[in-house]
PDB file of C-alpha atoms and ligand atoms in Angstrom:
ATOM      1  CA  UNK Z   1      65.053-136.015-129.760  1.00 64.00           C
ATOM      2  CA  UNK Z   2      62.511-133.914-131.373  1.00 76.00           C
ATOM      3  CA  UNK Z   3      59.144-136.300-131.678  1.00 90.00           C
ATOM      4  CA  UNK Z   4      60.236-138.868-129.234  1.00 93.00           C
ATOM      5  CA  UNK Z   5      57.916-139.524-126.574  1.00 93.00           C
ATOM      6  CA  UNK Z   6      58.769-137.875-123.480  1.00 95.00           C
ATOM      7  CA  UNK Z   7      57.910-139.719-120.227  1.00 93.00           C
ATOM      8  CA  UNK Z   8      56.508-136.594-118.196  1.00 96.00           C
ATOM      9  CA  UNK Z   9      53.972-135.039-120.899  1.00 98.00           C
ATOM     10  CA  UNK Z  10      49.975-135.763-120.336  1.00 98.00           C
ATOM     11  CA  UNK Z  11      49.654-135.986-123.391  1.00 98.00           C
ATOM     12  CA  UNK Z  12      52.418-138.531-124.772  1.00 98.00           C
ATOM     13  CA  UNK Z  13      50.754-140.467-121.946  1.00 98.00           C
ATOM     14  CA  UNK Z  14      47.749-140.638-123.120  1.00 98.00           C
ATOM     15  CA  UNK Z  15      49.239-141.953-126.373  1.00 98.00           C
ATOM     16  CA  UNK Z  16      50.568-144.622-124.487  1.00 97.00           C
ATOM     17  CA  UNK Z  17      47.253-145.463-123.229  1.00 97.00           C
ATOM     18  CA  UNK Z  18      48.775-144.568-119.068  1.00 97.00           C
ATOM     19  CA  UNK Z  19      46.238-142.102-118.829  1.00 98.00           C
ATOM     20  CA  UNK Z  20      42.720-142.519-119.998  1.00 98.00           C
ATOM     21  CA  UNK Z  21      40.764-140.313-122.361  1.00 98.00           C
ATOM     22  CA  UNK Z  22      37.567-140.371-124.022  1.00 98.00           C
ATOM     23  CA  UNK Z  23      39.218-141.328-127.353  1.00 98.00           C
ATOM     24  CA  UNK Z  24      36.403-140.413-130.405  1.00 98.00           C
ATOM     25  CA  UNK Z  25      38.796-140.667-133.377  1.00 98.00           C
ATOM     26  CA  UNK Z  26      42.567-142.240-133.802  1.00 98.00           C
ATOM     27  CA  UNK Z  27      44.657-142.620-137.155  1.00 98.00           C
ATOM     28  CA  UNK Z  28      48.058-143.613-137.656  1.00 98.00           C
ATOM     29  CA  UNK Z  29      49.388-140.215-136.802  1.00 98.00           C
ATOM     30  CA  UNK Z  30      46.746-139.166-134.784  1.00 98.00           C
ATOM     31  CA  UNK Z  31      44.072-139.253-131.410  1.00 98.00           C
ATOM     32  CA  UNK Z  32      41.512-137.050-130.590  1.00 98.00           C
ATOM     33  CA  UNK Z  33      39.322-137.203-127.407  1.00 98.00           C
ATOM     34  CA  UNK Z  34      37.229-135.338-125.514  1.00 98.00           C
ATOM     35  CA  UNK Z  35      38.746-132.399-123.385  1.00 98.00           C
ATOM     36  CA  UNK Z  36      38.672-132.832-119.251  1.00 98.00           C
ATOM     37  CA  UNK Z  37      37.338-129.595-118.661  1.00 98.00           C
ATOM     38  CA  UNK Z  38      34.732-128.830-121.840  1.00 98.00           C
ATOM     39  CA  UNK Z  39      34.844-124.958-122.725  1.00 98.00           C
ATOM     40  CA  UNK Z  40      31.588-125.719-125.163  1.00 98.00           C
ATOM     41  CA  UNK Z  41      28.891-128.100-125.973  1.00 98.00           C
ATOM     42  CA  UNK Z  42      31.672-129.630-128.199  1.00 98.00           C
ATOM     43  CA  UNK Z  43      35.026-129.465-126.976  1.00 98.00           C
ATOM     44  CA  UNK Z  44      37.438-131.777-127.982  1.00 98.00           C
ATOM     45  CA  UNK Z  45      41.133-132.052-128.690  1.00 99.00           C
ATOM     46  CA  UNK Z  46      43.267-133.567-131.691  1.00 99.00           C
ATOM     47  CA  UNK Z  47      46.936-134.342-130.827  1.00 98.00           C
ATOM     48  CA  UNK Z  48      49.291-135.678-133.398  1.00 98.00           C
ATOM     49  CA  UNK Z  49      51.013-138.979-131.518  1.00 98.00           C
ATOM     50  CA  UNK Z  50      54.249-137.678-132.123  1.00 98.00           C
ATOM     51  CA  UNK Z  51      55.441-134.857-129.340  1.00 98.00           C
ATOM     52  CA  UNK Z  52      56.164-131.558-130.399  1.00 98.00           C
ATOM     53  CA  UNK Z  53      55.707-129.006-127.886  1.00 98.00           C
ATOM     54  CA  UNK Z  54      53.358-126.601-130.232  1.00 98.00           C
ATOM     55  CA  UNK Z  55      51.759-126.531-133.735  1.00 98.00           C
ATOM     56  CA  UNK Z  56      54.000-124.174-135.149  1.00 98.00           C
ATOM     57  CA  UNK Z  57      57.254-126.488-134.016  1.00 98.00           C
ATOM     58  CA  UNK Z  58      55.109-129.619-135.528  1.00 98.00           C
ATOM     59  CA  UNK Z  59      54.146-128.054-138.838  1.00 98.00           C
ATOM     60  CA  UNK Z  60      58.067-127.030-139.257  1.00 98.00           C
ATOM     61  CA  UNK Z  61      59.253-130.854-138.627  1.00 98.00           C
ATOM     62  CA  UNK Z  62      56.366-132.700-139.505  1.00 98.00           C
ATOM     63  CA  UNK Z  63      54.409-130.983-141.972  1.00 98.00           C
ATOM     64  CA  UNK Z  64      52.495-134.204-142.429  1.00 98.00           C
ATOM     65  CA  UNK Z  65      51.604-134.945-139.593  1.00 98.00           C
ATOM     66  CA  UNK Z  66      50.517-131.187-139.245  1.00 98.00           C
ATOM     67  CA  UNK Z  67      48.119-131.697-141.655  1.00 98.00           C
ATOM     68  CA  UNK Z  68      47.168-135.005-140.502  1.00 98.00           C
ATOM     69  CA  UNK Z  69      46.027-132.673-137.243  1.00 98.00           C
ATOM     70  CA  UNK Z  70      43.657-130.157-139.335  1.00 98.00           C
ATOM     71  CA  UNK Z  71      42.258-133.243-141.144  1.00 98.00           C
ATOM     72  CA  UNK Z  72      41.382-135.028-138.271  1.00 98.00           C
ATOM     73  CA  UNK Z  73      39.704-131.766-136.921  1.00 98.00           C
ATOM     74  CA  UNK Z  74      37.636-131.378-139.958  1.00 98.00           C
ATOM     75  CA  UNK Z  75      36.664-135.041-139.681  1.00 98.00           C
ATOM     76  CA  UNK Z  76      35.826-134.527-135.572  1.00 98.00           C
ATOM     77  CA  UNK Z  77      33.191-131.344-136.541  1.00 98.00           C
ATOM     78  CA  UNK Z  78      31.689-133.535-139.360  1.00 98.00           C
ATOM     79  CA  UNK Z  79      31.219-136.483-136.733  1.00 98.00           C
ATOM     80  CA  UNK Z  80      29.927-133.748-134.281  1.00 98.00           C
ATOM     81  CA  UNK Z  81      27.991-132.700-136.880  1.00 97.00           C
ATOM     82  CA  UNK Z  82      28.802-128.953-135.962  1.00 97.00           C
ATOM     83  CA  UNK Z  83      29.973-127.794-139.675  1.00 95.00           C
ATOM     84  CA  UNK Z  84      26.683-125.452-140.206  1.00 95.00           C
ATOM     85  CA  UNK Z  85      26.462-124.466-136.677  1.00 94.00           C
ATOM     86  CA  UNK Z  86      30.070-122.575-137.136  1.00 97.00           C
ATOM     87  CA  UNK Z  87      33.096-124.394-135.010  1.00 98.00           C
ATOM     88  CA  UNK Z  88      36.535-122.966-134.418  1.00 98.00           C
ATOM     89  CA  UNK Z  89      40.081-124.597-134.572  1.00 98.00           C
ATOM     90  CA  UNK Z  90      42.213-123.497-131.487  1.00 98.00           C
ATOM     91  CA  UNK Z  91      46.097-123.923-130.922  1.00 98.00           C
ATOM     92  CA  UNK Z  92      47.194-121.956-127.798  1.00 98.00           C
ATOM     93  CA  UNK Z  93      50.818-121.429-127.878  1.00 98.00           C
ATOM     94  CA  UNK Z  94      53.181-120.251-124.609  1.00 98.00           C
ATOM     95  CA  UNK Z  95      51.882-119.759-121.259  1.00 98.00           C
ATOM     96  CA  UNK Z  96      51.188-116.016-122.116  1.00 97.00           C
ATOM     97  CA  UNK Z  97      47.980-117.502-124.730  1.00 97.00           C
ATOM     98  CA  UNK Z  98      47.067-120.262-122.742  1.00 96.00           C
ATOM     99  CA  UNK Z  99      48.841-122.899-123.512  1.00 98.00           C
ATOM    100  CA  UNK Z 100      49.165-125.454-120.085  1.00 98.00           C
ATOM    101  CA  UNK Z 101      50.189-129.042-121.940  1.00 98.00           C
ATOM    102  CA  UNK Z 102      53.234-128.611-124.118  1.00 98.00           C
ATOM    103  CA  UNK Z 103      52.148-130.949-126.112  1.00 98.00           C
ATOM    104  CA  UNK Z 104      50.955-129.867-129.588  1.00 98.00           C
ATOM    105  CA  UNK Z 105      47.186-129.993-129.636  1.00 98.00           C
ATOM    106  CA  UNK Z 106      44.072-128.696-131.826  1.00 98.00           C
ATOM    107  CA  UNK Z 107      41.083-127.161-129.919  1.00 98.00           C
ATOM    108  CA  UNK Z 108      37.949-128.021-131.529  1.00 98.00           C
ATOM    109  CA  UNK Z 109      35.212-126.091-129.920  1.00 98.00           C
ATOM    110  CA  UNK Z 110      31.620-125.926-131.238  1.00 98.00           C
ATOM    111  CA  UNK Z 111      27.738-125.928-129.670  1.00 97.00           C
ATOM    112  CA  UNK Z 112      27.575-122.687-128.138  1.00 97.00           C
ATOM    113  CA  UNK Z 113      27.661-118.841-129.574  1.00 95.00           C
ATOM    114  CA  UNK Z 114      31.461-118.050-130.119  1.00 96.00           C
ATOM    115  CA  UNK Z 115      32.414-114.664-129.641  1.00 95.00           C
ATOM    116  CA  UNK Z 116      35.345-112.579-131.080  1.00 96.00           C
ATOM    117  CA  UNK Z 117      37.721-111.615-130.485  1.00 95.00           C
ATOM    118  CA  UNK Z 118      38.429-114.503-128.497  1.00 92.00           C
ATOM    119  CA  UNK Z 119      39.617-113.736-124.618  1.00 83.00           C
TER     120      UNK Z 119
HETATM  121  P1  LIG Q 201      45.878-125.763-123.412  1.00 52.81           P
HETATM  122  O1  LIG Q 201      45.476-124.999-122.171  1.00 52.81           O
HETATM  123  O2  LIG Q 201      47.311-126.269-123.294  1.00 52.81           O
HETATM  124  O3  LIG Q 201      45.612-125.079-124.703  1.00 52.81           O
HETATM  125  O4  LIG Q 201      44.935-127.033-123.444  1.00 52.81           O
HETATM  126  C1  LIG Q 201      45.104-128.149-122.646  1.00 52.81           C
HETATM  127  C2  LIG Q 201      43.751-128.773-122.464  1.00 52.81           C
HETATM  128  O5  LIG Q 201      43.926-130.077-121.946  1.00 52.81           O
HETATM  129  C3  LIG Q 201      42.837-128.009-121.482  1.00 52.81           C
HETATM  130  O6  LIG Q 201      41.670-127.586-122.165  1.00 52.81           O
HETATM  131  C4  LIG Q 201      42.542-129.057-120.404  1.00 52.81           C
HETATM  132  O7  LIG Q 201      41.214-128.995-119.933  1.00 52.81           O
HETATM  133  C5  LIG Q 201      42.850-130.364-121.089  1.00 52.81           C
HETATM  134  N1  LIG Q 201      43.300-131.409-120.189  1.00 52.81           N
HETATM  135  C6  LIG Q 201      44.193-131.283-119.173  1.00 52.81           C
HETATM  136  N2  LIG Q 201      44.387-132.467-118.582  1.00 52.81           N
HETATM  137  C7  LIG Q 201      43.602-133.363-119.244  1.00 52.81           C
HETATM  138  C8  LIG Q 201      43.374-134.770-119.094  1.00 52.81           C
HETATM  139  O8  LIG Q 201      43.941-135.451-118.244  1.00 52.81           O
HETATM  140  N3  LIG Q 201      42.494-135.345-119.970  1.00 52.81           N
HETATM  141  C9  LIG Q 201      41.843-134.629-120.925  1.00 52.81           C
HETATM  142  N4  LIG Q 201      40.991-135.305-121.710  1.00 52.81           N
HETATM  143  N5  LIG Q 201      42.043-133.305-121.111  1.00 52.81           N
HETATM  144  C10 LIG Q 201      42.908-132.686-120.277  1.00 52.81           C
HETATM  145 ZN1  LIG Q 202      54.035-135.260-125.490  1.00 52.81          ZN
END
Protein backbone atom coordinates (compact mmCIF):
# COMPACT_ATOMS: atom_id res chain seq x y z
CA UNK A 1 0.00 0.00 0.00
CA UNK A 2 1.09 3.36 -1.00
CA UNK A 3 3.23 4.83 2.22
CA UNK A 4 3.73 1.56 3.90
CA UNK A 5 7.15 0.75 4.66
CA UNK A 6 8.64 -1.53 2.31
CA UNK A 7 11.22 -4.02 3.69
CA UNK A 8 13.88 -3.72 0.74
CA UNK A 9 14.21 0.27 0.45
CA UNK A 10 17.54 1.99 2.12
CA UNK A 11 15.80 4.38 2.97
CA UNK A 12 12.58 2.98 4.88
CA UNK A 13 15.48 1.25 6.65
CA UNK A 14 16.99 3.85 7.84
CA UNK A 15 13.64 4.98 9.27
CA UNK A 16 13.60 1.95 11.09
CA UNK A 17 16.85 2.71 12.55
CA UNK A 18 18.45 -1.00 10.53
CA UNK A 19 20.76 1.10 8.84
CA UNK A 20 22.64 3.92 10.40
CA UNK A 21 22.81 7.52 9.28
CA UNK A 22 24.17 10.63 10.50
CA UNK A 23 20.68 11.83 11.57
CA UNK A 24 20.94 16.04 12.02
CA UNK A 25 17.19 16.76 12.16
CA UNK A 26 13.90 14.35 12.70
CA UNK A 27 10.12 15.49 13.11
CA UNK A 28 7.12 13.54 13.22
CA UNK A 29 6.98 13.18 9.49
CA UNK A 30 10.38 13.57 8.85
CA UNK A 31 14.58 12.62 9.04
CA UNK A 32 17.25 14.21 7.50
CA UNK A 33 20.95 13.09 7.65
CA UNK A 34 23.93 13.51 6.11
CA UNK A 35 24.42 11.95 2.53
CA UNK A 36 27.10 8.78 2.21
CA UNK A 37 28.80 10.15 -0.60
CA UNK A 38 28.80 14.29 -0.04
CA UNK A 39 28.51 16.10 -3.57
CA UNK A 40 29.34 19.59 -1.52
CA UNK A 41 30.65 21.05 1.61
CA UNK A 42 26.96 20.58 2.71
CA UNK A 43 25.21 17.74 1.42
CA UNK A 44 22.52 16.33 3.14
CA UNK A 45 19.23 14.59 2.53
CA UNK A 46 15.54 15.08 3.93
CA UNK A 47 13.23 12.03 3.51
CA UNK A 48 9.66 12.13 4.61
CA UNK A 49 9.26 8.68 6.92
CA UNK A 50 6.53 7.62 4.93
CA UNK A 51 7.68 5.73 1.43
CA UNK A 52 6.76 7.13 -1.69
CA UNK A 53 8.96 6.33 -4.44
CA UNK A 54 9.46 10.21 -5.65
CA UNK A 55 8.42 13.78 -4.64
CA UNK A 56 6.03 14.25 -7.22
CA UNK A 57 4.07 10.76 -6.12
CA UNK A 58 4.44 12.17 -2.30
CA UNK A 59 3.18 15.69 -2.92
CA UNK A 60 0.03 14.00 -4.87
CA UNK A 61 -0.82 11.63 -1.69
CA UNK A 62 0.64 13.42 1.00
CA UNK A 63 0.70 16.94 0.36
CA UNK A 64 1.56 17.41 4.00
CA UNK A 65 3.99 15.59 4.42
CA UNK A 66 5.39 17.16 1.10
CA UNK A 67 5.61 20.20 2.67
CA UNK A 68 6.77 18.88 5.85
CA UNK A 69 9.95 17.86 3.36
CA UNK A 70 10.64 21.60 2.00
CA UNK A 71 10.25 22.81 5.63
CA UNK A 72 12.60 20.63 7.03
CA UNK A 73 15.04 21.64 4.15
CA UNK A 74 14.70 25.24 4.90
CA UNK A 75 15.27 24.47 8.57
CA UNK A 76 18.60 22.07 7.56
CA UNK A 77 20.28 25.34 5.44
CA UNK A 78 19.40 27.64 8.44
CA UNK A 79 21.17 25.04 10.87
CA UNK A 80 23.99 24.84 8.18
CA UNK A 81 23.88 28.24 8.19
CA UNK A 82 24.21 28.26 4.26
CA UNK A 83 21.03 30.69 3.53
CA UNK A 84 23.41 33.76 2.30
CA UNK A 85 25.94 31.57 0.79
CA UNK A 86 23.08 30.37 -1.89
CA UNK A 87 21.98 26.44 -1.38
CA UNK A 88 19.88 24.41 -3.77
CA UNK A 89 16.94 21.92 -3.16
CA UNK A 90 17.40 18.71 -5.34
CA UNK A 91 14.78 15.86 -6.09
CA UNK A 92 16.14 13.50 -8.82
CA UNK A 93 13.38 11.58 -10.28
CA UNK A 94 13.80 8.12 -12.63
CA UNK A 95 16.99 6.56 -13.36
CA UNK A 96 17.31 8.78 -16.55
CA UNK A 97 17.93 12.15 -13.80
CA UNK A 98 19.64 10.35 -11.31
CA UNK A 99 17.56 9.05 -9.15
CA UNK A 100 19.28 5.51 -7.45
CA UNK A 101 16.97 5.16 -4.00
CA UNK A 102 13.30 5.11 -4.83
CA UNK A 103 12.62 6.50 -1.96
CA UNK A 104 11.39 10.13 -2.03
CA UNK A 105 14.21 12.36 -0.88
CA UNK A 106 15.29 16.23 -0.87
CA UNK A 107 18.93 17.06 -1.86
CA UNK A 108 20.20 19.84 0.10
CA UNK A 109 23.49 20.87 -1.28
CA UNK A 110 25.39 24.03 -0.22
CA UNK A 111 29.34 25.15 0.54
CA UNK A 112 30.76 25.13 -2.76
CA UNK A 113 30.12 27.35 -6.15
CA UNK A 114 26.96 25.75 -7.83
CA UNK A 115 26.86 25.89 -11.37
CA UNK A 116 23.90 25.88 -13.88
CA UNK A 117 22.57 24.34 -15.54
CA UNK A 118 23.04 21.54 -13.36
CA UNK A 119 24.70 18.19 -15.12
P1 LIG B 1 19.61 9.83 -5.66
O1 LIG B 1 20.78 9.38 -6.50
O2 LIG B 1 18.55 8.74 -5.60
O3 LIG B 1 19.04 11.16 -6.00
O4 LIG B 1 20.18 10.01 -4.20
C1 LIG B 1 20.47 8.97 -3.34
C2 LIG B 1 21.55 9.44 -2.42
O5 LIG B 1 21.63 8.54 -1.33
C3 LIG B 1 22.95 9.49 -3.07
O6 LIG B 1 23.44 10.82 -3.03
C4 LIG B 1 23.77 8.53 -2.20
O7 LIG B 1 25.09 8.99 -1.98
C5 LIG B 1 22.97 8.45 -0.92
N1 LIG B 1 23.11 7.19 -0.22
C6 LIG B 1 23.10 5.95 -0.77
N2 LIG B 1 23.22 5.02 0.19
C7 LIG B 1 23.31 5.70 1.37
C8 LIG B 1 23.45 5.28 2.74
O8 LIG B 1 23.50 4.10 3.07
N3 LIG B 1 23.50 6.27 3.68
C9 LIG B 1 23.45 7.59 3.35
N4 LIG B 1 23.53 8.47 4.37
N5 LIG B 1 23.30 8.03 2.08
C10 LIG B 1 23.24 7.09 1.11
ZN1 LIG C 1 11.19 3.58 1.49
Amino acid sequence: MAGEPQADCLFCRIVAGEVPATVVRESATTVAFRDINPQAPTHVLVIPKVHHPDAASLAAAEPEIAADVLREAGQVVLDEKVEDSGYRIVFNTGAGAGQTVFHAHAHVLAGRGLTWPPG
